[in-house]
Short mmCIF file of N, CA and C in Angstrom, two decimals:
data_model
loop_
_atom_site.label_atom_id
_atom_site.label_comp_id
_atom_site.label_asym_id
_atom_site.label_seq_id
_atom_site.Cartn_x
_atom_site.Cartn_y
_atom_site.Cartn_z
N MET A 11 155.13 -20.18 10.96
CA MET A 11 154.17 -20.56 11.99
C MET A 11 154.81 -21.66 12.83
N ASN A 12 154.59 -21.57 14.12
CA ASN A 12 155.17 -22.48 15.11
C ASN A 12 154.02 -23.19 15.83
N ILE A 13 153.91 -24.51 15.66
CA ILE A 13 152.79 -25.24 16.19
C ILE A 13 153.28 -26.31 17.17
N LEU A 14 152.64 -26.42 18.32
CA LEU A 14 152.86 -27.51 19.29
C LEU A 14 151.90 -28.60 19.02
N VAL A 15 152.39 -29.82 18.82
CA VAL A 15 151.54 -31.00 18.71
C VAL A 15 151.71 -31.75 20.06
N LEU A 16 150.60 -31.90 20.73
CA LEU A 16 150.64 -32.40 22.11
C LEU A 16 149.78 -33.68 22.15
N ASN A 17 150.44 -34.76 22.54
CA ASN A 17 149.79 -36.04 22.63
C ASN A 17 149.73 -36.54 24.05
N GLY A 18 148.55 -37.08 24.42
CA GLY A 18 148.35 -37.52 25.80
C GLY A 18 148.60 -38.98 26.03
N PRO A 19 148.01 -39.50 27.09
CA PRO A 19 148.27 -40.88 27.56
C PRO A 19 148.08 -41.93 26.49
N ASN A 20 149.01 -42.83 26.47
CA ASN A 20 149.01 -44.06 25.65
C ASN A 20 149.25 -43.85 24.17
N LEU A 21 149.41 -42.63 23.73
CA LEU A 21 149.68 -42.47 22.32
C LEU A 21 151.09 -42.93 21.94
N ASN A 22 151.96 -43.03 22.89
CA ASN A 22 153.27 -43.59 22.66
C ASN A 22 153.17 -45.12 22.31
N MET A 23 152.03 -45.70 22.52
CA MET A 23 151.86 -47.12 22.26
C MET A 23 151.24 -47.40 20.88
N LEU A 24 151.16 -46.40 20.03
CA LEU A 24 150.63 -46.62 18.70
C LEU A 24 151.42 -47.75 18.00
N GLY A 25 150.73 -48.56 17.25
CA GLY A 25 151.32 -49.69 16.57
C GLY A 25 151.30 -50.95 17.41
N ILE A 26 151.13 -50.79 18.72
CA ILE A 26 151.08 -51.92 19.66
C ILE A 26 149.66 -52.05 20.23
N ARG A 27 149.12 -50.91 20.66
CA ARG A 27 147.83 -50.84 21.35
C ARG A 27 146.67 -50.97 20.35
N GLU A 28 145.84 -51.93 20.52
CA GLU A 28 144.62 -52.10 19.75
C GLU A 28 144.75 -51.67 18.29
N PRO A 29 145.58 -52.40 17.53
CA PRO A 29 145.79 -51.99 16.10
C PRO A 29 144.50 -52.01 15.29
N ASN A 30 143.52 -52.73 15.75
CA ASN A 30 142.20 -52.73 15.03
C ASN A 30 141.49 -51.40 15.15
N VAL A 31 141.86 -50.62 16.19
CA VAL A 31 141.26 -49.28 16.41
C VAL A 31 142.19 -48.20 15.93
N TYR A 32 143.45 -48.29 16.31
CA TYR A 32 144.41 -47.20 16.08
C TYR A 32 145.38 -47.44 14.91
N GLY A 33 145.29 -48.62 14.27
CA GLY A 33 146.17 -48.95 13.18
C GLY A 33 147.48 -49.55 13.60
N GLU A 34 148.30 -49.89 12.60
CA GLU A 34 149.57 -50.54 12.90
C GLU A 34 150.77 -49.61 12.84
N LYS A 35 150.52 -48.37 12.43
CA LYS A 35 151.65 -47.42 12.39
C LYS A 35 152.01 -46.98 13.79
N THR A 36 153.29 -46.73 13.98
CA THR A 36 153.82 -46.43 15.31
C THR A 36 153.77 -44.91 15.59
N TYR A 37 154.08 -44.60 16.86
CA TYR A 37 154.19 -43.19 17.23
C TYR A 37 155.29 -42.48 16.37
N GLN A 38 156.37 -43.17 16.16
CA GLN A 38 157.44 -42.58 15.32
C GLN A 38 156.92 -42.31 13.91
N ASP A 39 156.09 -43.21 13.40
CA ASP A 39 155.49 -42.99 12.06
C ASP A 39 154.63 -41.69 12.07
N LEU A 40 153.91 -41.53 13.17
CA LEU A 40 153.08 -40.28 13.32
C LEU A 40 153.98 -39.02 13.28
N GLU A 41 155.04 -39.09 14.08
CA GLU A 41 155.95 -37.92 14.13
C GLU A 41 156.55 -37.69 12.75
N ASN A 42 156.97 -38.74 12.09
CA ASN A 42 157.61 -38.58 10.76
C ASN A 42 156.60 -37.99 9.74
N THR A 43 155.36 -38.49 9.78
CA THR A 43 154.33 -37.96 8.87
C THR A 43 154.10 -36.47 9.09
N LEU A 44 154.01 -36.08 10.38
CA LEU A 44 153.71 -34.68 10.68
C LEU A 44 154.91 -33.78 10.34
N GLN A 45 156.14 -34.25 10.65
CA GLN A 45 157.29 -33.46 10.35
C GLN A 45 157.51 -33.32 8.85
N ASP A 46 157.23 -34.39 8.08
CA ASP A 46 157.35 -34.29 6.61
C ASP A 46 156.35 -33.25 6.09
N TYR A 47 155.14 -33.25 6.59
CA TYR A 47 154.15 -32.28 6.15
C TYR A 47 154.57 -30.86 6.52
N ALA A 48 155.03 -30.71 7.74
CA ALA A 48 155.50 -29.37 8.20
C ALA A 48 156.64 -28.85 7.33
N SER A 49 157.55 -29.73 6.96
CA SER A 49 158.67 -29.32 6.11
C SER A 49 158.16 -28.84 4.75
N GLU A 50 157.18 -29.58 4.21
CA GLU A 50 156.57 -29.16 2.92
C GLU A 50 155.98 -27.81 3.01
N LYS A 51 155.34 -27.50 4.12
CA LYS A 51 154.60 -26.25 4.29
C LYS A 51 155.43 -25.10 4.87
N GLY A 52 156.67 -25.44 5.27
CA GLY A 52 157.52 -24.41 5.83
C GLY A 52 157.12 -23.90 7.20
N ILE A 53 156.53 -24.84 7.96
CA ILE A 53 156.13 -24.47 9.34
C ILE A 53 156.98 -25.32 10.31
N THR A 54 157.01 -24.89 11.54
CA THR A 54 157.77 -25.62 12.56
C THR A 54 156.79 -26.31 13.52
N LEU A 55 157.07 -27.59 13.73
CA LEU A 55 156.28 -28.37 14.70
C LEU A 55 157.20 -28.79 15.85
N ASP A 56 156.68 -28.73 17.04
CA ASP A 56 157.31 -29.30 18.21
C ASP A 56 156.35 -30.37 18.70
N ILE A 57 156.73 -31.62 18.64
CA ILE A 57 155.80 -32.72 19.01
C ILE A 57 156.21 -33.30 20.34
N LYS A 58 155.25 -33.32 21.25
CA LYS A 58 155.45 -33.86 22.60
C LYS A 58 154.40 -34.89 22.94
N GLN A 59 154.76 -35.84 23.82
CA GLN A 59 153.81 -36.79 24.30
C GLN A 59 154.07 -37.01 25.78
N SER A 60 152.98 -37.11 26.57
CA SER A 60 153.13 -37.40 27.98
C SER A 60 151.96 -38.25 28.43
N ASN A 61 152.23 -39.13 29.36
CA ASN A 61 151.17 -39.91 30.02
C ASN A 61 150.61 -39.22 31.27
N PHE A 62 151.15 -38.00 31.55
CA PHE A 62 150.82 -37.33 32.81
C PHE A 62 150.04 -36.05 32.51
N GLU A 63 148.91 -35.93 33.14
CA GLU A 63 148.00 -34.76 32.92
C GLU A 63 148.71 -33.46 33.27
N GLY A 64 149.44 -33.41 34.39
CA GLY A 64 150.09 -32.17 34.78
C GLY A 64 151.13 -31.72 33.79
N VAL A 65 151.83 -32.65 33.18
CA VAL A 65 152.83 -32.27 32.16
C VAL A 65 152.13 -31.65 30.92
N LEU A 66 150.98 -32.23 30.57
CA LEU A 66 150.23 -31.67 29.43
C LEU A 66 149.76 -30.26 29.75
N ILE A 67 149.30 -30.05 30.99
CA ILE A 67 148.85 -28.71 31.40
C ILE A 67 150.06 -27.73 31.38
N ASP A 68 151.19 -28.18 31.89
CA ASP A 68 152.38 -27.29 31.86
C ASP A 68 152.72 -26.93 30.41
N LEU A 69 152.64 -27.88 29.51
CA LEU A 69 152.98 -27.62 28.11
C LEU A 69 151.99 -26.69 27.48
N LEU A 70 150.74 -26.80 27.80
CA LEU A 70 149.72 -25.89 27.29
C LEU A 70 150.01 -24.45 27.81
N HIS A 71 150.36 -24.35 29.05
CA HIS A 71 150.70 -23.02 29.60
C HIS A 71 151.93 -22.45 28.89
N TYR A 72 152.89 -23.31 28.64
CA TYR A 72 154.11 -22.90 27.93
C TYR A 72 153.76 -22.43 26.51
N ALA A 73 152.80 -23.08 25.90
CA ALA A 73 152.39 -22.71 24.54
C ALA A 73 151.88 -21.27 24.45
N HIS A 74 151.38 -20.79 25.57
CA HIS A 74 150.79 -19.43 25.59
C HIS A 74 151.72 -18.37 24.99
N GLU A 75 152.97 -18.43 25.30
CA GLU A 75 153.92 -17.41 24.78
C GLU A 75 154.89 -17.92 23.76
N HIS A 76 154.81 -19.22 23.40
CA HIS A 76 155.83 -19.75 22.54
C HIS A 76 155.34 -20.41 21.25
N PHE A 77 154.02 -20.52 21.06
CA PHE A 77 153.47 -21.16 19.90
C PHE A 77 152.32 -20.37 19.31
N ASP A 78 152.10 -20.56 17.99
CA ASP A 78 150.97 -19.87 17.34
C ASP A 78 149.70 -20.73 17.36
N GLY A 79 149.86 -22.00 17.68
CA GLY A 79 148.69 -22.87 17.76
C GLY A 79 149.08 -24.19 18.37
N VAL A 80 148.08 -24.97 18.78
CA VAL A 80 148.30 -26.27 19.37
C VAL A 80 147.40 -27.32 18.74
N ILE A 81 147.95 -28.45 18.40
CA ILE A 81 147.17 -29.62 18.00
C ILE A 81 147.16 -30.57 19.18
N LEU A 82 146.01 -30.89 19.73
CA LEU A 82 145.98 -31.67 20.98
C LEU A 82 145.16 -32.97 20.81
N ASN A 83 145.85 -34.10 21.01
CA ASN A 83 145.17 -35.36 21.17
C ASN A 83 145.33 -35.74 22.64
N ALA A 84 144.35 -35.46 23.41
CA ALA A 84 144.40 -35.70 24.86
C ALA A 84 144.19 -37.15 25.29
N GLY A 85 143.98 -38.04 24.33
CA GLY A 85 143.72 -39.43 24.65
C GLY A 85 142.49 -39.52 25.56
N ALA A 86 142.52 -40.42 26.52
CA ALA A 86 141.40 -40.63 27.42
C ALA A 86 141.10 -39.43 28.28
N LEU A 87 142.09 -38.53 28.52
CA LEU A 87 141.83 -37.32 29.29
C LEU A 87 140.79 -36.45 28.61
N THR A 88 140.57 -36.65 27.35
CA THR A 88 139.51 -35.94 26.61
C THR A 88 138.16 -36.05 27.29
N HIS A 89 137.92 -37.18 27.91
CA HIS A 89 136.58 -37.52 28.40
C HIS A 89 136.30 -37.10 29.85
N TYR A 90 137.34 -36.70 30.57
CA TYR A 90 137.08 -36.36 31.98
C TYR A 90 137.96 -35.27 32.56
N SER A 91 138.94 -34.72 31.82
CA SER A 91 139.83 -33.77 32.38
C SER A 91 139.37 -32.32 32.24
N TYR A 92 138.67 -31.86 33.27
CA TYR A 92 138.29 -30.47 33.28
C TYR A 92 139.51 -29.58 33.53
N ALA A 93 140.55 -30.17 34.10
CA ALA A 93 141.82 -29.43 34.25
C ALA A 93 142.41 -29.08 32.91
N LEU A 94 142.37 -29.99 31.97
CA LEU A 94 142.84 -29.71 30.59
C LEU A 94 141.93 -28.68 29.96
N HIS A 95 140.63 -28.84 30.13
CA HIS A 95 139.68 -27.85 29.58
C HIS A 95 140.05 -26.45 30.09
N ASP A 96 140.30 -26.30 31.39
CA ASP A 96 140.62 -25.01 31.95
C ASP A 96 141.96 -24.49 31.45
N ALA A 97 142.92 -25.40 31.28
CA ALA A 97 144.23 -24.99 30.76
C ALA A 97 144.10 -24.44 29.35
N ILE A 98 143.27 -25.10 28.52
CA ILE A 98 143.10 -24.65 27.14
C ILE A 98 142.40 -23.25 27.18
N LYS A 99 141.40 -23.11 28.02
CA LYS A 99 140.72 -21.81 28.13
C LYS A 99 141.61 -20.68 28.66
N SER A 100 142.71 -21.07 29.36
CA SER A 100 143.54 -20.04 29.99
C SER A 100 144.59 -19.51 29.09
N ILE A 101 144.82 -20.14 27.92
CA ILE A 101 145.90 -19.65 27.03
C ILE A 101 145.29 -18.92 25.86
N GLY A 102 146.08 -18.09 25.28
CA GLY A 102 145.62 -17.25 24.19
C GLY A 102 145.98 -17.72 22.78
N VAL A 103 146.17 -19.02 22.63
CA VAL A 103 146.47 -19.54 21.30
C VAL A 103 145.38 -20.57 20.92
N PRO A 104 145.08 -20.65 19.61
CA PRO A 104 144.04 -21.62 19.23
C PRO A 104 144.51 -23.07 19.43
N VAL A 105 143.59 -23.89 19.96
CA VAL A 105 143.84 -25.30 20.21
C VAL A 105 142.85 -26.10 19.35
N ILE A 106 143.41 -27.04 18.60
CA ILE A 106 142.61 -27.92 17.79
C ILE A 106 142.63 -29.32 18.42
N GLU A 107 141.46 -29.87 18.71
CA GLU A 107 141.32 -31.24 19.25
C GLU A 107 141.39 -32.23 18.10
N VAL A 108 142.19 -33.25 18.25
CA VAL A 108 142.24 -34.28 17.20
C VAL A 108 142.17 -35.68 17.87
N HIS A 109 141.63 -36.63 17.11
CA HIS A 109 141.59 -38.02 17.53
C HIS A 109 141.80 -38.88 16.33
N LEU A 110 142.53 -39.98 16.52
CA LEU A 110 142.77 -40.96 15.45
C LEU A 110 141.49 -41.66 15.08
N SER A 111 140.70 -42.07 16.11
CA SER A 111 139.44 -42.76 15.86
C SER A 111 138.29 -41.76 16.00
N ASP A 112 137.14 -42.21 15.55
CA ASP A 112 135.93 -41.41 15.67
C ASP A 112 135.32 -41.70 17.05
N ILE A 113 135.58 -40.84 18.01
CA ILE A 113 135.15 -41.09 19.39
C ILE A 113 133.62 -41.10 19.50
N SER A 114 132.93 -40.50 18.54
CA SER A 114 131.45 -40.46 18.62
C SER A 114 130.85 -41.84 18.32
N LYS A 115 131.68 -42.74 17.78
CA LYS A 115 131.18 -44.07 17.42
C LYS A 115 131.82 -45.17 18.28
N ARG A 116 132.43 -44.78 19.39
CA ARG A 116 133.08 -45.76 20.23
C ARG A 116 132.28 -45.98 21.53
N GLU A 117 132.91 -46.54 22.50
CA GLU A 117 132.23 -46.81 23.77
C GLU A 117 131.53 -45.57 24.29
N ILE A 118 130.46 -45.73 25.06
CA ILE A 118 129.69 -44.62 25.57
C ILE A 118 130.59 -43.62 26.31
N PHE A 119 131.47 -44.16 27.15
CA PHE A 119 132.34 -43.22 27.97
C PHE A 119 133.29 -42.40 27.11
N ARG A 120 133.52 -42.83 25.88
CA ARG A 120 134.42 -42.06 25.00
C ARG A 120 133.68 -41.09 24.08
N GLN A 121 132.37 -41.11 24.12
CA GLN A 121 131.61 -40.30 23.13
C GLN A 121 131.47 -38.83 23.54
N HIS A 122 131.83 -38.49 24.77
CA HIS A 122 131.74 -37.08 25.19
C HIS A 122 133.16 -36.53 25.45
N SER A 123 133.39 -35.39 24.83
CA SER A 123 134.63 -34.68 25.05
C SER A 123 134.39 -33.48 25.94
N VAL A 124 135.07 -33.44 27.08
CA VAL A 124 134.92 -32.29 27.99
C VAL A 124 135.82 -31.14 27.57
N ILE A 125 136.73 -31.38 26.62
CA ILE A 125 137.61 -30.30 26.14
C ILE A 125 137.12 -29.66 24.86
N LYS A 126 136.11 -30.26 24.23
CA LYS A 126 135.65 -29.82 22.90
C LYS A 126 135.25 -28.32 22.90
N ASP A 127 134.53 -27.87 23.89
CA ASP A 127 134.05 -26.50 23.89
C ASP A 127 135.17 -25.51 24.10
N ALA A 128 136.32 -25.98 24.67
CA ALA A 128 137.45 -25.08 24.87
C ALA A 128 138.32 -24.97 23.63
N CYS A 129 138.12 -25.94 22.69
CA CYS A 129 138.95 -26.00 21.48
C CYS A 129 138.27 -25.27 20.35
N LEU A 130 139.06 -24.80 19.39
CA LEU A 130 138.54 -24.09 18.24
C LEU A 130 137.81 -25.03 17.31
N LYS A 131 138.27 -26.25 17.15
CA LYS A 131 137.66 -27.18 16.22
C LYS A 131 138.15 -28.60 16.58
N THR A 132 137.42 -29.62 16.12
CA THR A 132 137.78 -30.99 16.36
C THR A 132 137.84 -31.73 15.02
N PHE A 133 138.89 -32.53 14.86
CA PHE A 133 139.02 -33.45 13.72
C PHE A 133 139.24 -34.84 14.29
N GLN A 134 138.48 -35.82 13.81
CA GLN A 134 138.53 -37.17 14.37
C GLN A 134 138.19 -38.19 13.37
N GLY A 135 138.66 -39.42 13.61
CA GLY A 135 138.23 -40.57 12.83
C GLY A 135 139.00 -40.79 11.53
N ASN A 136 140.05 -40.03 11.31
CA ASN A 136 140.80 -40.16 10.07
C ASN A 136 142.26 -40.54 10.24
N GLY A 137 142.54 -41.18 11.36
CA GLY A 137 143.94 -41.59 11.61
C GLY A 137 144.89 -40.38 11.65
N PHE A 138 146.06 -40.58 11.04
CA PHE A 138 147.04 -39.50 11.02
C PHE A 138 146.49 -38.25 10.32
N SER A 139 145.57 -38.47 9.39
CA SER A 139 145.01 -37.31 8.65
C SER A 139 144.22 -36.36 9.54
N SER A 140 143.74 -36.86 10.70
CA SER A 140 143.07 -35.91 11.63
C SER A 140 144.06 -34.87 12.09
N TYR A 141 145.31 -35.25 12.34
CA TYR A 141 146.31 -34.28 12.73
C TYR A 141 146.60 -33.30 11.60
N LEU A 142 146.75 -33.85 10.38
CA LEU A 142 147.05 -33.02 9.19
C LEU A 142 145.89 -32.03 8.95
N ASP A 143 144.67 -32.50 9.11
CA ASP A 143 143.53 -31.61 8.97
C ASP A 143 143.56 -30.47 9.98
N GLY A 144 143.98 -30.79 11.22
CA GLY A 144 144.11 -29.77 12.23
C GLY A 144 145.17 -28.75 11.90
N ILE A 145 146.28 -29.22 11.41
CA ILE A 145 147.39 -28.30 11.02
C ILE A 145 146.91 -27.43 9.86
N LYS A 146 146.26 -28.07 8.87
CA LYS A 146 145.76 -27.25 7.71
C LYS A 146 144.79 -26.20 8.21
N TYR A 147 143.94 -26.52 9.14
CA TYR A 147 143.00 -25.58 9.68
C TYR A 147 143.73 -24.39 10.37
N LEU A 148 144.74 -24.72 11.16
CA LEU A 148 145.51 -23.62 11.82
C LEU A 148 146.21 -22.76 10.81
N ILE A 149 146.76 -23.34 9.77
CA ILE A 149 147.46 -22.55 8.75
C ILE A 149 146.48 -21.60 8.09
N LYS A 150 145.31 -22.13 7.75
CA LYS A 150 144.30 -21.29 7.12
C LYS A 150 143.83 -20.17 8.07
N GLU A 151 143.64 -20.56 9.32
CA GLU A 151 143.16 -19.59 10.29
C GLU A 151 144.20 -18.52 10.63
N GLU A 152 145.42 -18.93 10.66
CA GLU A 152 146.48 -18.01 11.11
C GLU A 152 147.15 -17.35 9.91
N GLY A 153 147.06 -17.98 8.72
CA GLY A 153 147.77 -17.45 7.55
C GLY A 153 146.96 -16.52 6.83
#
């Protein structure tokens, strides 16, 4: 199985940005955790991060013919990017929405996800485990 892990704006700042919310582990720690898990399970992960909405949309379009599933943490774009919603709806691969924090318990503007309905499932509030839960779900769904 070939999975794209796609991270949106500011996730490259993990370990620096609001450690009380996102923890002290770095983006590299996230990549290492996910790659270690993928290695254990015999799956392939391609992990990308961009602070630019258009790049994320291009990567989702690319996923259409090159990946079996997508794990997407769209960061703040989760809350207002209908362009990402439409990109997810336009591809034929399952997309799992993930968040490190529980967005339903944060600021009002973060409590609504405009991409949720386009995604197969959402995992949130469990730090790096949210990503692992998403991968496990894809493996179960696709395996």
